[in-house]
GROMACS .gro file of C-alpha atoms in nm:
model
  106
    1UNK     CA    1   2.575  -4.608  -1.650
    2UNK     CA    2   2.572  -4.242  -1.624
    3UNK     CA    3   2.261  -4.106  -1.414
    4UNK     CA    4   2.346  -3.722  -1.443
    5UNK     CA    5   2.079  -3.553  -1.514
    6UNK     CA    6   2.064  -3.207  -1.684
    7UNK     CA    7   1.767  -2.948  -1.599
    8UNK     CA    8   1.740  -2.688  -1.887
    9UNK     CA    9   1.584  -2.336  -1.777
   10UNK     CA   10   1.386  -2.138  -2.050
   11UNK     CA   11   1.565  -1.842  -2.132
   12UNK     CA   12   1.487  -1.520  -2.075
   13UNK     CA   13   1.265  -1.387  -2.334
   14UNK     CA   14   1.365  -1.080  -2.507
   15UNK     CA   15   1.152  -0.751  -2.642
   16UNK     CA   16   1.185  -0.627  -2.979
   17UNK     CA   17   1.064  -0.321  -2.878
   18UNK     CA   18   1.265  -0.095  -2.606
   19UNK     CA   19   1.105  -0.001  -2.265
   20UNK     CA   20   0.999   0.355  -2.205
   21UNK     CA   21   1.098   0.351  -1.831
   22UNK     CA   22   1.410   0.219  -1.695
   23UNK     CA   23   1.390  -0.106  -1.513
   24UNK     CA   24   1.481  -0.117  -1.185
   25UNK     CA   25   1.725  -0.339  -1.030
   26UNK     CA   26   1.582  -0.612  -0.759
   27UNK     CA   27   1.742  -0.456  -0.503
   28UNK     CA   28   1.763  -0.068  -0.578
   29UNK     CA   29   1.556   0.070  -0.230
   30UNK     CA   30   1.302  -0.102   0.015
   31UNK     CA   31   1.031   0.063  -0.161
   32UNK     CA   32   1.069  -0.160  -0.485
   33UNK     CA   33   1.139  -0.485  -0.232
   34UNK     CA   34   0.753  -0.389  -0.056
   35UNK     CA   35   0.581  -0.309  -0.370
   36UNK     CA   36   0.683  -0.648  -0.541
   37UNK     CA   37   0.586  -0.803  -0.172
   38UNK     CA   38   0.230  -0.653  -0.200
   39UNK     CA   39   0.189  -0.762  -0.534
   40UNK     CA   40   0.317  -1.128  -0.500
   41UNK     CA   41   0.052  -1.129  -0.211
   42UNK     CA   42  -0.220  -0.952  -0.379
   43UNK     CA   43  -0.193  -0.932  -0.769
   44UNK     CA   44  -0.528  -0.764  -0.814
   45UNK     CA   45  -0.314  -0.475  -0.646
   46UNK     CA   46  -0.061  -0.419  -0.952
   47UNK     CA   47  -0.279  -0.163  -1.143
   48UNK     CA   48  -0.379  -0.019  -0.816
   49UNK     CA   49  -0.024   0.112  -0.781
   50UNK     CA   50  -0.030   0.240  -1.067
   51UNK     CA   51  -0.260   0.518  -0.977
   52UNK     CA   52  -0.148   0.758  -0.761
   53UNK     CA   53  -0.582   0.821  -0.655
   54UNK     CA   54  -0.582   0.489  -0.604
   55UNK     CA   55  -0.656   0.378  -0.205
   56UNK     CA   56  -0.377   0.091  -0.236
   57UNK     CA   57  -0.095   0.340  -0.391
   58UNK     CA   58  -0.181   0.566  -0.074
   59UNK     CA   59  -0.140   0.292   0.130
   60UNK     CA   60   0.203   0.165  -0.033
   61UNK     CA   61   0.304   0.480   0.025
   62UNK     CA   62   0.221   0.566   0.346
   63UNK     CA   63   0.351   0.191   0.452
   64UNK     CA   64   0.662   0.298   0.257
   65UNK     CA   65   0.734   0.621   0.415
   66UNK     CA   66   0.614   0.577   0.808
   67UNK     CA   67   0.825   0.239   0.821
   68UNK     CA   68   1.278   0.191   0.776
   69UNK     CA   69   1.327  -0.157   0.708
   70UNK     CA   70   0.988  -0.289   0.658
   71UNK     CA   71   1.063  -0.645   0.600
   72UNK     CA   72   1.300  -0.685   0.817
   73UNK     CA   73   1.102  -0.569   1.084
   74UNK     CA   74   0.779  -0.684   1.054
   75UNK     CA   75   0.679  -1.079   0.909
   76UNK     CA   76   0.497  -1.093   0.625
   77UNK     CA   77   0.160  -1.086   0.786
   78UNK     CA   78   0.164  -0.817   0.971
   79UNK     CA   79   0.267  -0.620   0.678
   80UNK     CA   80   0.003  -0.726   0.431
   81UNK     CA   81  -0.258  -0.648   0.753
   82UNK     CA   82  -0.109  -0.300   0.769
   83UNK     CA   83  -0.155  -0.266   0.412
   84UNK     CA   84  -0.527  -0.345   0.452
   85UNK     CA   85  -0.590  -0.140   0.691
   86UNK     CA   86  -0.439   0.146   0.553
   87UNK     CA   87  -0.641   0.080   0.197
   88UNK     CA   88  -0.917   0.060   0.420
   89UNK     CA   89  -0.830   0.387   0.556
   90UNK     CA   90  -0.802   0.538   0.224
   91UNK     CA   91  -1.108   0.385   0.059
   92UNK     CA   92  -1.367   0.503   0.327
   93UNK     CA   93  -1.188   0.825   0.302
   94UNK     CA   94  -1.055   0.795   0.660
   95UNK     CA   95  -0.897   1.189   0.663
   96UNK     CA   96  -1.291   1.285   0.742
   97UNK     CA   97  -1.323   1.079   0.971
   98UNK     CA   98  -1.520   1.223   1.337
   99UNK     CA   99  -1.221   0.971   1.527
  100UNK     CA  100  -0.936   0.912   1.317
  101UNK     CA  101  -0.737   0.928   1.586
  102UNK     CA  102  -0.411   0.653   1.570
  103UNK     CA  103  -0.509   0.461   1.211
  104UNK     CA  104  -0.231   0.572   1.075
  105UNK     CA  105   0.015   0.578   1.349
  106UNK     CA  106   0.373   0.389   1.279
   0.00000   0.00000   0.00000
């Protein structure tokens, strides 16, 4: 008797309708590999990114540009606590601050 079994992935599904932006490829800079991090982590995040206003795409960003090799440098939660306090930053409007001193230090 044969006991093989055979698991059967759904395929990928495809668009009638071409993109507007090119995709980018899963590996293509650490800024791509952080973003999808964030927003594995914190979904409600996703359209935040989207705006460049918003307090979470300042964050990203600043997370982004102040830190080489994020992931490999830092685990996971000490990046999603750097992320929240930089949003935090950003939402309370941290530049006008009296003592901002070191928030945003890498």
């Amino acid at each position: 008797r044969n006991t093989t079994s055979i698991k059967f992935s759904p395929a990928p599904s495809q668009s009638l309708v071409p993109s507007t932006l090119p995709s980018l490829s899963p590996s293509s800079s650490p800024t791509t590999t952080v973003r999808l991090f964030l927003e594995e982590v914190s979904p409600l995040s996703i359209k935040a990114f989207e705006d460049e206003t918003s307090p979470q795409f300042r964050a990203l960003t600043w997370l982004e540009s102040n830190h080489t090799n994020l992931l490999n440098t830092y685990d996971k939660n000490r990046i999603i606590q750097r992320f929240v306090l930089a949003t935090l930053f950003y939402s309370t409007k941290g530049e006008q601050w009296i003592q901002s001193n070191g928030w945003l230090n890498a």
